[in-house]
PDB file of C-alpha atoms in Angstrom:
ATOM      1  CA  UNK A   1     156.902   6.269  69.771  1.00 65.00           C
ATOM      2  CA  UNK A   2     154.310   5.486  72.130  1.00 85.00           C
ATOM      3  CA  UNK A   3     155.207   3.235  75.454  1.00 88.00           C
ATOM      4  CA  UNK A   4     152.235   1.196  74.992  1.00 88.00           C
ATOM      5  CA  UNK A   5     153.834  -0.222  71.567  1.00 91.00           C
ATOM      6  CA  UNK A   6     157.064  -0.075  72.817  1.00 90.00           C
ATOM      7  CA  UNK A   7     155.327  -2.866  75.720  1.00 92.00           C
ATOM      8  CA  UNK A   8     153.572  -4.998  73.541  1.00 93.00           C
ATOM      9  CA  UNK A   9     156.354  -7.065  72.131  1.00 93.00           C
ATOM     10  CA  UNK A  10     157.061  -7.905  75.799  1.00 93.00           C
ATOM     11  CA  UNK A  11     152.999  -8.418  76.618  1.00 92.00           C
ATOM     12  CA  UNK A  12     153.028 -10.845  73.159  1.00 94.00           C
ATOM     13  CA  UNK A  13     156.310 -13.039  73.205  1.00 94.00           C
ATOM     14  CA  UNK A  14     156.731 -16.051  74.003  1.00 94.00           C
ATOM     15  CA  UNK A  15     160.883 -16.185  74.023  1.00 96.00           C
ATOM     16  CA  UNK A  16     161.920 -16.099  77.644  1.00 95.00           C
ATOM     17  CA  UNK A  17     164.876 -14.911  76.908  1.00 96.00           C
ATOM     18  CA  UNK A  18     163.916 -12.311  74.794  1.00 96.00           C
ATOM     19  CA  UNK A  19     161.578 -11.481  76.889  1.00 95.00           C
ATOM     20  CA  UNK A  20     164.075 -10.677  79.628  1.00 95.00           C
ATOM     21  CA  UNK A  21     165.950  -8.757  77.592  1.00 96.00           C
ATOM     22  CA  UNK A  22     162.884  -6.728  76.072  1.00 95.00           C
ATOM     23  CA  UNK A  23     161.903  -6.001  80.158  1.00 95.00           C
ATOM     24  CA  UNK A  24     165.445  -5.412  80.643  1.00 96.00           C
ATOM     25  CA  UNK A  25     165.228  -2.332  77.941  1.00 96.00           C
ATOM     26  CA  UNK A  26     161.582  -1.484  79.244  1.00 95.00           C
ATOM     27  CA  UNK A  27     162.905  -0.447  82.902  1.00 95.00           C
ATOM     28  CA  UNK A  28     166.618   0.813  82.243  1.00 96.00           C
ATOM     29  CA  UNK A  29     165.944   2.846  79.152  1.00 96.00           C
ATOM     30  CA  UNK A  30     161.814   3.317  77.531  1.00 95.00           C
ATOM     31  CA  UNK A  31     160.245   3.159  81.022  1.00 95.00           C
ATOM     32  CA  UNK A  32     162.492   6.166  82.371  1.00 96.00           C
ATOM     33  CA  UNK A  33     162.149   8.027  79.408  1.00 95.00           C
ATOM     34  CA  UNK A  34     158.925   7.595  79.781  1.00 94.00           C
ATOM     35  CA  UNK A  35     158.164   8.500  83.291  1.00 95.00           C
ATOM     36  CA  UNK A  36     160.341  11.310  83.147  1.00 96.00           C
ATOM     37  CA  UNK A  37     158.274  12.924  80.361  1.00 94.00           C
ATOM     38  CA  UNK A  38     155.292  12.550  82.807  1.00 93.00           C
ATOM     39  CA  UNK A  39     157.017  13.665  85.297  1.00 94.00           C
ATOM     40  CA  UNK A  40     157.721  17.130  84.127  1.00 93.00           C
ATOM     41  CA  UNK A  41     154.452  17.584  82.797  1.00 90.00           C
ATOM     42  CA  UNK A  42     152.462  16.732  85.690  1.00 90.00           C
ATOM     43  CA  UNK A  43     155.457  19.065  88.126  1.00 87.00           C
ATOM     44  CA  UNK A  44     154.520  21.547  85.924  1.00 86.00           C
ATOM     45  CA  UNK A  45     150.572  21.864  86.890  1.00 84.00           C
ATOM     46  CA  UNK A  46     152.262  21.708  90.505  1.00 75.00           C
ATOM     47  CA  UNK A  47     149.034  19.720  91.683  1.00 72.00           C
ATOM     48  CA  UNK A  48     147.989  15.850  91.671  1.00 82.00           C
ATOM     49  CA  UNK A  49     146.423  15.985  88.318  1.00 87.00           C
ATOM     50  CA  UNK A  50     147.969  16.229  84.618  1.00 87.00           C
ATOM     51  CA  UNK A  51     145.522  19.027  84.095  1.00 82.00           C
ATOM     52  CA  UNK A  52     146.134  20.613  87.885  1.00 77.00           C
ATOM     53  CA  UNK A  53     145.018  20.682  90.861  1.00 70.00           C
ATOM     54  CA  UNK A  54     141.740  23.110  89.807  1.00 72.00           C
ATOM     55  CA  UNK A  55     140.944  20.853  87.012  1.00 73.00           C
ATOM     56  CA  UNK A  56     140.467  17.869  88.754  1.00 85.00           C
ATOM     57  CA  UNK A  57     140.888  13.925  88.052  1.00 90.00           C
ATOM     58  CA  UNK A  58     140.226  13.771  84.325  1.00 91.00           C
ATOM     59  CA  UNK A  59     140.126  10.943  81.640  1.00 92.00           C
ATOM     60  CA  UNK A  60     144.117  11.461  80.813  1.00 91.00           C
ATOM     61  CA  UNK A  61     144.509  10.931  84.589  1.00 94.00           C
ATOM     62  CA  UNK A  62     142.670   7.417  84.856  1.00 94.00           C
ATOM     63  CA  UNK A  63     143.720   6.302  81.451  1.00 94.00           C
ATOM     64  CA  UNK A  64     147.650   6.748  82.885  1.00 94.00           C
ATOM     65  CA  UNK A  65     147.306   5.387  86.089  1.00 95.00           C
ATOM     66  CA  UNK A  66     146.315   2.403  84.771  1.00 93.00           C
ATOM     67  CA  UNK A  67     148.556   2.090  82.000  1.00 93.00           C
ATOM     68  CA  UNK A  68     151.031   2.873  84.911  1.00 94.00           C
ATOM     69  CA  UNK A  69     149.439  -0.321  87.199  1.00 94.00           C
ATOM     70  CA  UNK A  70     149.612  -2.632  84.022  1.00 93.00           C
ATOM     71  CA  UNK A  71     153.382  -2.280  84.301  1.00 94.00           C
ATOM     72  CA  UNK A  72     153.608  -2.230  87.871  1.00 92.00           C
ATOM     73  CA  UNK A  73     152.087  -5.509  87.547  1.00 91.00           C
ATOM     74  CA  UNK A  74     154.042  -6.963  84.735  1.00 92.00           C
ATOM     75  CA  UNK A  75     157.362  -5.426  84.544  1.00 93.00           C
ATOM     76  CA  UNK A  76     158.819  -2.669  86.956  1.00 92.00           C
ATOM     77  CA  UNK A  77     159.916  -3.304  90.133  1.00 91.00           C
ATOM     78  CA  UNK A  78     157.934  -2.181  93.055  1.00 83.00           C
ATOM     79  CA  UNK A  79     159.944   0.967  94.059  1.00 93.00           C
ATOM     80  CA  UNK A  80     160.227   2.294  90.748  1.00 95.00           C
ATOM     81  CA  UNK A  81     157.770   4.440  91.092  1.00 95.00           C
ATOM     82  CA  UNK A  82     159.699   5.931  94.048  1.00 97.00           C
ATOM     83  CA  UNK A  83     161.715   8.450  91.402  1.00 96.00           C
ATOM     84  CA  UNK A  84     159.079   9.647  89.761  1.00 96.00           C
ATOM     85  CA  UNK A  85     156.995  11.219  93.163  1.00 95.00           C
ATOM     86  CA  UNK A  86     154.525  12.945  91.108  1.00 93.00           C
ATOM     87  CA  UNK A  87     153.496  10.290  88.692  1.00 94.00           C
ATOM     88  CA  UNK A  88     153.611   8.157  91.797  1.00 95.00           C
ATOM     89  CA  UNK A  89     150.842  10.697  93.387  1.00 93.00           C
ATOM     90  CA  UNK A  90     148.917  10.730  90.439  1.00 94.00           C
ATOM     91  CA  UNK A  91     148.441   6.776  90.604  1.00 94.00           C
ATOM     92  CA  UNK A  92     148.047   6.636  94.055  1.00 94.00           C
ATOM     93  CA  UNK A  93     145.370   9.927  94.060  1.00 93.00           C
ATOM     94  CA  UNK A  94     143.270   7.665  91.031  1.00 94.00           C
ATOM     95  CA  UNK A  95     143.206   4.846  92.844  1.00 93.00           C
ATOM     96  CA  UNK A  96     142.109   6.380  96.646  1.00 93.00           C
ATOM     97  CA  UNK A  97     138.675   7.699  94.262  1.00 93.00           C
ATOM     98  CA  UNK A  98     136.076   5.391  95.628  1.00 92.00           C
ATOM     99  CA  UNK A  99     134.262   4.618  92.316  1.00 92.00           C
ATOM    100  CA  UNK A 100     137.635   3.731  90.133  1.00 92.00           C
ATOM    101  CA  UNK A 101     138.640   1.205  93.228  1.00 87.00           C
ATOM    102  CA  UNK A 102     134.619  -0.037  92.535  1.00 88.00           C
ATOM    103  CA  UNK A 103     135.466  -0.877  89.050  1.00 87.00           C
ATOM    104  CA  UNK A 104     138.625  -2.420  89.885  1.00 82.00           C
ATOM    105  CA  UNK A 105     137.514  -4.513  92.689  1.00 82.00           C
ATOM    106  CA  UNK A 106     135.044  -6.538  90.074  1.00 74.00           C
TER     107      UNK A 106
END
């Protein structure tokens, strides 16, 4: 299943209490699943990028990273990122390019 589905009955409800349990599954269970899927494959290009260092930033780069900042907004704690180092390099690398931080900034 994807993540993004997995999220959106969390994004949509309106229960608070389901809610808190639906985050409450999100960031014990489908967000480190998740994460550690990304994880080993962006270890395994051993750069910053999902398609290595050569390759460069490409779209499956951007398009994570800001999956990964919709739920850094919304759902995981702050320091979640901290287990996942290279998934946490990849979203920081995205968001240091100059023209992404452009579009953000509007």
């Amino acid at each position: 299943m994807d993540l993004r589905i997995e999220f959106l009955p969390f994004l949509l409800g309106s229960d608070p209490m389901k809610k808190a349990e639906l985050k409450e599954n999100l960031v014990n269970n489908r967000f480190p699943h998740y994460y550690g899927i990304f994880e080993t494959l962006i270890g395994k290009t051993e750069g910053k990028f999902i398609s290595g260092e050569s390759g460069g930033m490409c779209w499956a780069d951007i398009f994570l990273a800001s999956w990964i900042d919709i739920f850094k907004n919304l759902v995981v704690p702050p320091e979640f990122l901290d287990q996942y180092p290279a998934v946490k390099n990849l979203y920081l690398t995205v968001f240091e390019n100059e023209e992404i931080r452009k579009y953000y900034e509007l």
